[in-house]
CSV table of C-alpha atoms in Angstrom, one decimal:
chain,number,residue,atom,x,y,z
V,789,MET,CA,0.0,0.0,0.0
V,790,LYS,CA,2.8,2.4,0.9
V,791,LYS,CA,4.6,1.5,-2.4
V,792,LEU,CA,1.3,2.3,-4.3
V,793,LEU,CA,0.9,5.6,-2.5
V,794,GLY,CA,4.5,6.5,-3.2
V,795,PHE,CA,4.1,5.7,-6.8
V,796,LEU,CA,0.9,7.8,-7.1
V,797,LEU,CA,2.7,10.7,-5.4
V,798,LEU,CA,5.6,10.5,-7.9
V,799,PHE,CA,3.1,10.1,-10.7
V,800,SER,CA,1.2,13.3,-9.7
V,801,ILE,CA,4.4,15.3,-9.2
V,802,TYR,CA,5.8,14.2,-12.6
V,803,PHE,CA,2.7,15.1,-14.5
V,804,ALA,CA,1.5,18.1,-12.5
V,805,GLU,CA,4.6,20.3,-13.2
V,806,PRO,CA,4.3,20.3,-17.0
V,807,CYS,CA,0.6,21.2,-16.7
V,808,VAL,CA,1.5,24.2,-14.6
V,809,THR,CA,4.3,25.1,-17.1
V,810,ASN,CA,1.9,24.8,-20.0
V,811,PHE,CA,-0.7,26.9,-18.3
V,812,GLU,CA,1.9,29.6,-17.5
V,813,ASN,CA,3.2,29.4,-21.1
V,814,GLN,CA,-0.3,29.8,-22.5
V,815,LYS,CA,-0.9,32.7,-20.2
V,816,MET,CA,2.3,34.4,-21.4
V,817,ILE,CA,1.5,33.7,-25.0
V,818,ASP,CA,-2.0,35.3,-24.6
V,819,GLU,CA,-0.5,38.4,-23.0
V,820,LEU,CA,2.2,38.7,-25.7
V,821,ALA,CA,-0.4,38.3,-28.5
V,822,GLN,CA,-2.7,40.9,-26.9
V,823,THR,CA,0.3,43.3,-26.5
V,824,GLY,CA,1.2,42.7,-30.1
V,825,ILE,CA,-2.2,43.4,-31.6
V,826,TYR,CA,-2.7,46.4,-29.3
V,827,TYR,CA,0.4,48.0,-30.5
V,828,TYR,CA,-0.6,47.2,-34.1
V,829,TRP,CA,-3.5,49.5,-33.8
V,830,ASN,CA,-2.5,52.0,-31.1
V,831,GLY,CA,1.2,52.1,-30.4
V,832,GLY,CA,2.2,53.0,-26.8
V,833,ASP,CA,5.1,53.3,-24.3
V,834,LEU,CA,8.1,51.6,-25.9
V,835,LYS,CA,10.1,51.8,-22.7
V,836,LYS,CA,7.4,50.1,-20.7
V,837,VAL,CA,7.2,47.1,-23.0
V,838,GLU,CA,11.0,46.9,-23.1
V,839,GLU,CA,11.1,46.6,-19.3
V,840,GLU,CA,8.1,44.2,-19.1
V,841,PHE,CA,8.7,41.8,-22.1
V,842,PHE,CA,11.8,42.6,-24.1
V,843,LYS,CA,14.8,43.2,-21.9
V,844,GLY,CA,18.0,43.7,-23.9
V,845,ILE,CA,16.1,44.7,-27.1
V,846,THR,CA,15.9,48.3,-28.2
V,847,LEU,CA,12.5,49.1,-29.7
V,848,LYS,CA,12.3,51.8,-32.3
V,849,GLY,CA,8.6,51.8,-33.1
V,850,LYS,CA,5.3,50.1,-32.5
V,851,TYR,CA,5.8,47.4,-35.2
V,852,ASP,CA,9.0,46.4,-33.4
V,853,VAL,CA,6.7,45.6,-30.4
V,854,VAL,CA,4.3,43.7,-32.5
V,855,GLU,CA,7.0,41.6,-34.2
V,856,GLU,CA,8.9,40.9,-30.9
V,857,SER,CA,5.6,40.0,-29.1
V,858,PHE,CA,4.7,37.3,-31.6
V,859,LYS,CA,8.3,36.1,-31.9
V,860,LYS,CA,8.5,35.6,-28.2
V,861,ALA,CA,5.1,33.9,-28.2
V,862,SER,CA,6.3,31.6,-31.0
V,863,THR,CA,9.4,30.7,-29.0
V,864,LEU,CA,7.2,29.6,-26.1
V,865,ASP,CA,5.2,27.4,-28.5
V,866,PRO,CA,7.2,26.6,-31.7
V,867,GLU,CA,4.6,24.3,-33.1
V,868,ARG,CA,1.9,27.0,-33.2
V,869,LEU,CA,1.7,28.1,-36.9
V,870,ASN,CA,-0.6,31.0,-36.3
V,871,LEU,CA,2.1,32.7,-34.2
V,872,LYS,CA,4.6,32.3,-37.0
V,873,PHE,CA,2.1,33.7,-39.5
V,874,SER,CA,1.7,36.7,-37.2
V,875,VAL,CA,5.5,37.2,-37.1
V,876,ALA,CA,5.8,37.0,-40.9
V,877,SER,CA,2.9,39.5,-41.4
V,878,THR,CA,4.6,42.0,-39.1
V,879,GLN,CA,7.8,41.6,-41.0
V,880,ILE,CA,6.0,42.3,-44.2
V,881,ILE,CA,4.4,45.5,-42.7
V,882,GLN,CA,8.0,46.6,-42.0
V,883,LYS,CA,9.1,45.7,-45.5
V,884,LYS,CA,11.5,43.1,-44.1
V,885,VAL,CA,10.7,40.7,-47.0
V,886,PRO,CA,13.7,38.3,-46.7
V,887,GLU,CA,12.9,37.8,-43.0
V,888,ALA,CA,9.2,37.2,-43.8
V,889,LEU,CA,10.0,34.7,-46.5
V,890,ALA,CA,12.3,32.8,-44.1
V,891,THR,CA,9.4,32.7,-41.6
V,892,TYR,CA,7.1,31.2,-44.2
V,893,GLU,CA,9.8,28.7,-44.9
V,894,GLU,CA,9.8,27.7,-41.2
V,895,ILE,CA,6.0,27.1,-41.5
V,896,LEU,CA,6.4,25.0,-44.6
V,897,LYS,CA,9.0,22.9,-42.8
V,898,LEU,CA,6.5,22.1,-40.1
V,899,ASP,CA,3.6,21.8,-42.6
V,900,PRO,CA,4.9,21.2,-46.2
V,901,LYS,CA,1.4,21.3,-47.7
V,902,ASN,CA,0.3,24.5,-46.0
V,903,PHE,CA,-1.4,26.4,-48.8
V,904,ASP,CA,-1.5,29.8,-47.2
V,905,ALA,CA,2.2,29.8,-46.4
V,906,GLY,CA,3.0,28.6,-49.9
V,907,ILE,CA,1.0,31.2,-51.7
V,908,LEU,CA,2.2,34.0,-49.4
V,909,HIS,CA,5.8,33.0,-50.1
V,910,ALA,CA,5.0,32.9,-53.8
V,911,GLY,CA,3.2,36.3,-53.8
V,912,TYR,CA,5.8,38.2,-51.9
V,913,SER,CA,8.5,36.7,-54.0
V,914,LYS,CA,6.7,38.0,-57.1
V,915,ALA,CA,6.2,41.4,-55.4
V,916,ILE,CA,10.0,41.8,-55.1
V,917,ASN,CA,10.5,40.4,-58.6
V,918,ASP,CA,12.1,37.2,-57.6
V,919,LEU,CA,10.5,35.2,-60.4
V,920,VAL,CA,12.7,32.1,-60.0
V,921,THR,CA,11.4,31.5,-56.5
V,922,TYR,CA,7.9,32.6,-57.5
V,923,ASN,CA,7.7,30.1,-60.4
V,924,LYS,CA,9.1,27.3,-58.2
V,925,ASP,CA,6.5,28.0,-55.5
V,926,ILE,CA,3.7,28.1,-58.0
V,927,ALA,CA,4.8,24.8,-59.6
V,928,ALA,CA,4.7,23.1,-56.2
V,929,LEU,CA,1.3,24.7,-55.3
V,930,LYS,CA,-0.2,23.5,-58.5
V,931,LYS,CA,0.6,19.9,-57.5
V,932,THR,CA,-1.0,20.1,-54.1
V,933,ASP,CA,-4.0,22.4,-54.7
V,934,PRO,CA,-4.3,23.3,-58.4
V,935,GLN,CA,-7.8,24.9,-58.1
V,936,LYS,CA,-6.8,27.4,-55.4
V,937,THR,CA,-3.5,28.1,-57.1
V,938,GLU,CA,-5.3,29.1,-60.3
V,939,ALA,CA,-7.6,31.3,-58.4
V,940,TYR,CA,-4.7,33.2,-56.9
V,941,LEU,CA,-2.9,33.4,-60.3
V,942,LYS,CA,-6.0,35.4,-61.5
V,943,LYS,CA,-5.7,37.7,-58.5
V,944,PHE,CA,-2.0,38.3,-59.2
V,945,LYS,CA,-2.9,39.1,-62.8
V,946,ASN,CA,-5.4,41.6,-61.6
V,947,ILE,CA,-2.7,43.3,-59.6
V,948,GLU,CA,-0.6,43.6,-62.8
V,949,ASN,CA,-3.6,45.1,-64.7
V,950,VAL,CA,-4.3,47.6,-61.9
V,951,SER,CA,-0.6,48.6,-61.9
V,952,LYS,CA,-0.9,49.6,-65.6
V,953,MET,CA,-4.3,51.4,-65.4
V,954,LYS,CA,-4.7,55.0,-66.5
V,955,LEU,CA,-5.3,57.4,-63.7
V,956,ASN,CA,-8.1,59.9,-64.2
V,957,VAL,CA,-7.6,63.4,-62.6
V,958,LYS,CA,-10.8,64.9,-64.1
V,959,ALA,CA,-14.4,63.8,-63.6
V,960,GLU,CA,-15.7,62.7,-67.0
V,961,ASN,CA,-17.6,59.4,-66.4
V,962,LYS,CA,-21.4,59.9,-66.7
V,963,ASN,CA,-22.3,56.2,-66.5
V,964,ALA,CA,-21.8,55.4,-62.8
V,965,ASP,CA,-24.4,53.7,-60.5
V,966,PHE,CA,-22.2,54.3,-57.4
V,967,ILE,CA,-19.4,56.5,-56.2
V,968,VAL,CA,-17.1,55.2,-53.4
V,969,THR,CA,-14.8,57.7,-51.7
V,970,LEU,CA,-12.1,56.5,-49.3
V,971,GLY,CA,-11.5,58.3,-46.1
V,972,TYR,CA,-8.2,59.8,-44.8
V,973,ALA,CA,-7.1,60.2,-41.1
V,974,LEU,CA,-8.6,63.2,-39.4
V,975,ASN,CA,-6.4,65.9,-37.8
V,976,ASN,CA,-5.8,65.5,-34.1
V,977,ASP,CA,-8.4,68.3,-33.4
V,978,GLY,CA,-11.0,66.3,-35.3
V,979,THR,CA,-11.0,68.4,-38.5
V,980,MET,CA,-10.6,67.0,-42.0
V,981,ASN,CA,-7.1,66.9,-43.5
V,982,GLU,CA,-6.5,68.7,-46.8
V,983,VAL,CA,-6.0,65.3,-48.5
V,984,LEU,CA,-9.5,64.3,-47.5
V,985,ILE,CA,-11.0,67.6,-48.7
V,986,LYS,CA,-9.3,67.2,-52.1
V,987,ARG,CA,-10.8,63.7,-52.4
V,988,LEU,CA,-14.2,65.2,-51.6
V,989,GLU,CA,-13.8,67.9,-54.2
V,990,GLN,CA,-13.4,65.1,-56.8
V,991,THR,CA,-16.4,63.3,-55.3
V,992,TYR,CA,-18.5,66.5,-55.7
V,993,GLU,CA,-17.6,66.8,-59.4
V,994,ALA,CA,-18.4,63.1,-60.0
V,995,ALA,CA,-21.7,63.4,-58.1
V,996,LYS,CA,-22.8,66.3,-60.3
V,997,LEU,CA,-22.0,64.4,-63.5
V,998,ASN,CA,-23.8,61.3,-62.2
V,999,PRO,CA,-26.9,62.7,-60.5
V,1000,ASN,CA,-28.6,59.3,-60.0
V,1001,ALA,CA,-25.5,57.7,-58.5
V,1002,LYS,CA,-25.5,56.9,-54.8
V,1003,ILE,CA,-22.3,57.7,-52.8
V,1004,ILE,CA,-20.5,55.7,-50.2
V,1005,VAL,CA,-18.2,57.6,-47.9
V,1006,THR,CA,-16.1,55.2,-46.0
V,1007,GLY,CA,-13.9,55.6,-42.9
V,1008,GLY,CA,-14.5,54.8,-39.3
V,1009,VAL,CA,-11.5,56.1,-37.3
V,1010,GLN,CA,-12.7,58.7,-34.8
V,1011,LYS,CA,-11.0,61.9,-33.7
V,1012,GLY,CA,-12.8,64.1,-31.3
V,1013,GLY,CA,-15.8,61.7,-31.3
V,1014,LEU,CA,-16.4,62.0,-35.0
V,1015,THR,CA,-15.6,59.7,-37.9
V,1016,GLU,CA,-14.2,60.6,-41.3
V,1017,SER,CA,-17.3,59.3,-43.0
V,1018,TYR,CA,-19.6,61.5,-40.9
V,1019,LEU,CA,-17.7,64.6,-41.7
V,1020,MET,CA,-17.4,63.6,-45.4
V,1021,LYS,CA,-21.2,63.3,-45.7
V,1022,ASN,CA,-21.7,66.7,-44.0
V,1023,TRP,CA,-19.2,68.3,-46.4
V,1024,LEU,CA,-20.9,67.0,-49.5
V,1025,ALA,CA,-24.4,67.8,-48.1
V,1026,ASP,CA,-23.2,71.4,-47.4
V,1027,LYS,CA,-22.2,71.7,-51.1
V,1028,GLY,CA,-25.7,70.7,-52.2
V,1029,ILE,CA,-25.4,67.0,-52.7
V,1030,ALA,CA,-28.7,65.4,-51.5
V,1031,ALA,CA,-28.1,63.8,-48.1
V,1032,ASP,CA,-30.3,60.8,-49.1
V,1033,ARG,CA,-27.8,59.9,-51.8
V,1034,ILE,CA,-24.9,59.6,-49.4
V,1035,ILE,CA,-24.4,56.4,-47.4
V,1036,ILE,CA,-22.0,56.5,-44.4
V,1037,GLU,CA,-19.8,53.5,-43.9
V,1038,ASP,CA,-18.2,54.1,-40.4
V,1039,LYS,CA,-16.7,50.8,-39.4
V,1040,ALA,CA,-13.6,50.7,-41.6
V,1041,ARG,CA,-10.3,51.3,-39.9
V,1042,ASP,CA,-8.0,50.8,-42.9
V,1043,THR,CA,-8.1,50.3,-46.7
V,1044,VAL,CA,-8.9,46.5,-46.4
V,1045,GLU,CA,-12.0,47.3,-44.3
V,1046,ASN,CA,-12.9,50.1,-46.7
V,1047,ALA,CA,-13.2,47.5,-49.4
V,1048,LEU,CA,-14.9,44.9,-47.3
V,1049,TYR,CA,-17.5,47.1,-45.7
V,1050,SER,CA,-18.2,49.1,-48.9
V,1051,THR,CA,-18.8,45.8,-50.7
V,1052,GLU,CA,-21.4,44.8,-48.0
V,1053,ILE,CA,-23.3,48.0,-49.0
V,1054,LEU,CA,-22.9,47.6,-52.7
V,1055,LYS,CA,-24.3,44.0,-52.5
V,1056,LYS,CA,-27.7,45.5,-51.5
V,1057,TYR,CA,-27.9,47.6,-54.7
V,1058,ASN,CA,-26.0,45.4,-57.2
V,1059,PRO,CA,-24.5,48.3,-59.2
V,1060,LYS,CA,-22.7,47.7,-62.5
V,1061,ARG,CA,-20.3,50.6,-62.6
V,1062,VAL,CA,-18.6,52.2,-59.7
V,1063,ILE,CA,-16.2,55.2,-59.5
V,1064,LEU,CA,-13.6,54.8,-56.8
V,1065,ILE,CA,-12.2,58.1,-55.5
V,1066,THR,CA,-9.0,58.5,-53.5
V,1067,SER,CA,-5.5,59.9,-53.8
V,1068,ALA,CA,-3.3,58.9,-56.8
V,1069,SER,CA,-0.8,57.3,-54.4
V,1070,HIS,CA,-3.6,55.1,-53.0
V,1071,ILE,CA,-5.8,54.3,-56.0
V,1072,ARG,CA,-4.1,51.2,-57.3
V,1073,ARG,CA,-4.3,49.5,-53.9
V,1074,GLY,CA,-7.9,50.8,-53.4
V,1075,THR,CA,-8.9,49.5,-56.8
V,1076,ALA,CA,-7.3,46.1,-56.4
V,1077,LEU,CA,-8.9,45.6,-53.0
V,1078,LEU,CA,-12.4,46.7,-54.1
V,1079,GLN,CA,-12.2,44.5,-57.2
V,1080,GLU,CA,-11.2,41.5,-55.0
V,1081,ALA,CA,-13.9,42.1,-52.4
V,1082,THR,CA,-16.7,42.5,-55.0
V,1083,ASP,CA,-15.4,39.4,-57.0
V,1084,ASN,CA,-15.4,37.4,-53.8
V,1085,ALA,CA,-19.0,38.5,-53.2
V,1086,GLY,CA,-20.0,37.2,-56.7
V,1087,MET,CA,-20.5,40.7,-58.1
V,1088,LYS,CA,-19.6,41.8,-61.6
V,1089,ILE,CA,-18.7,45.4,-61.3
V,1090,THR,CA,-16.6,47.7,-63.5
V,1091,VAL,CA,-14.4,49.9,-61.2
V,1092,ASP,CA,-13.4,53.3,-62.7
V,1093,ASN,CA,-11.1,55.6,-60.9
V,1094,LEU,CA,-10.9,59.3,-60.2
V,1095,VAL,CA,-8.0,60.7,-58.2
V,1096,TYR,CA,-6.7,63.6,-56.3
V,1097,LEU,CA,-3.2,64.1,-57.8
V,1098,ASP,CA,-0.8,64.0,-54.9
V,1099,TYR,CA,2.2,63.9,-57.2
V,1100,LYS,CA,3.9,66.7,-59.1
V,1101,THR,CA,2.9,65.2,-62.4
V,1102,LEU,CA,0.6,62.5,-63.7
V,1103,ASN,CA,3.7,60.7,-65.2
V,1104,ASP,CA,5.1,60.5,-61.6
V,1105,ALA,CA,1.8,59.1,-60.4
V,1106,MET,CA,1.9,56.4,-63.0
V,1107,LYS,CA,5.2,55.0,-61.8
V,1108,VAL,CA,4.7,52.0,-59.5
V,1109,GLU,CA,7.5,51.4,-56.9
V,1110,GLU,CA,8.3,48.0,-55.5
V,1111,THR,CA,7.1,49.1,-52.0
V,1112,GLU,CA,3.7,50.0,-53.4
V,1113,THR,CA,3.4,46.6,-55.1
V,1114,LEU,CA,4.3,44.9,-51.9
V,1115,VAL,CA,1.6,46.6,-50.0
V,1116,ILE,CA,-1.0,45.8,-52.7
V,1117,PHE,CA,-0.1,42.1,-52.4
V,1118,ARG,CA,-0.2,42.3,-48.6
V,1119,ASP,CA,-3.7,43.8,-48.5
V,1120,LEU,CA,-5.1,41.7,-51.3
V,1121,PHE,CA,-4.1,38.6,-49.4
V,1122,ARG,CA,-6.1,39.9,-46.4
V,1123,VAL,CA,-9.2,40.7,-48.5
V,1124,SER,CA,-8.9,37.3,-50.1
V,1125,GLY,CA,-9.4,35.6,-46.8
V,1126,ILE,CA,-5.9,35.0,-45.5
V,1127,TRP,CA,-5.8,36.6,-42.1
V,1128,ALA,CA,-2.6,38.6,-41.2
V,1129,TYR,CA,-2.9,37.6,-37.6
V,1130,PRO,CA,-4.9,34.3,-37.6
V,1131,GLY,CA,-7.8,34.4,-35.2
V,1132,ILE,CA,-7.1,37.9,-34.1
V,1133,GLN,CA,-6.9,40.4,-37.0
V,1134,ARG,CA,-7.8,40.1,-40.7
């Protein structure tokens, strides 16, 4: 009996400690993930997180915090692929493409048939014009999931087409069913930035040429208790555009959500032709994402553009830099359904 009790005591000690360790690890992983996603949206006191989580690491900005948070969480649980995806996404945000590609390769070592890791590795290789790696990745993906691979090849082709599209600086289209105008961050005092006003001036011109077109103003980031979209509607109404033509979309916090939430509204009306209005530096991304969102919703929409020219010349605006292409790929993946931070943030 004594021997049995002794064995049970040893058994309980042997198995209890890992349970406590696993619990503590999970608690720390949860805290790190929450810290990471908080800084993704808000930023904060870098010195505080250096002292609490990242001793010995000098943090230069909020995305350093996000990356290090998920890196440390991944170290605590190296088999958790979602944590590695989160590390890679933050590296892409910081334009650390080689590091992100290496992180996707870590995922593929653990799960060689992971489609998301494979297509992300392929897409970002294409974005930096590493076509040798891109073609190798696509060939491998076609063997494991040909249907999904073909779908993404069409998406990549759409990015190429958008990168070559003509930018329109003057309102001329008279065939639009809808106008969608993308917001821009308000000033700290809650007033509209000049960039946003310039976009609204183009919206006003397009609205006059298309008197039957409804207008979506999209942007939900508040300053002083007001959102971009609320102020955008008021500005247009003050200029004489009928208020019942203007639909506020006030949930979106970034361009990805602009596309997704605007598409939810468009689905109710099933328009055929939409004018998308934003700055020239933003129009290719905005167009690619709206096309992706509406395609995913089963809609057949022609998206025209009208821009506020935030370059010296139109020729300058037509040039597409590698960094812009990278961001278009990044956000298109998110709209397509691959979450940047799995289970936390699209």
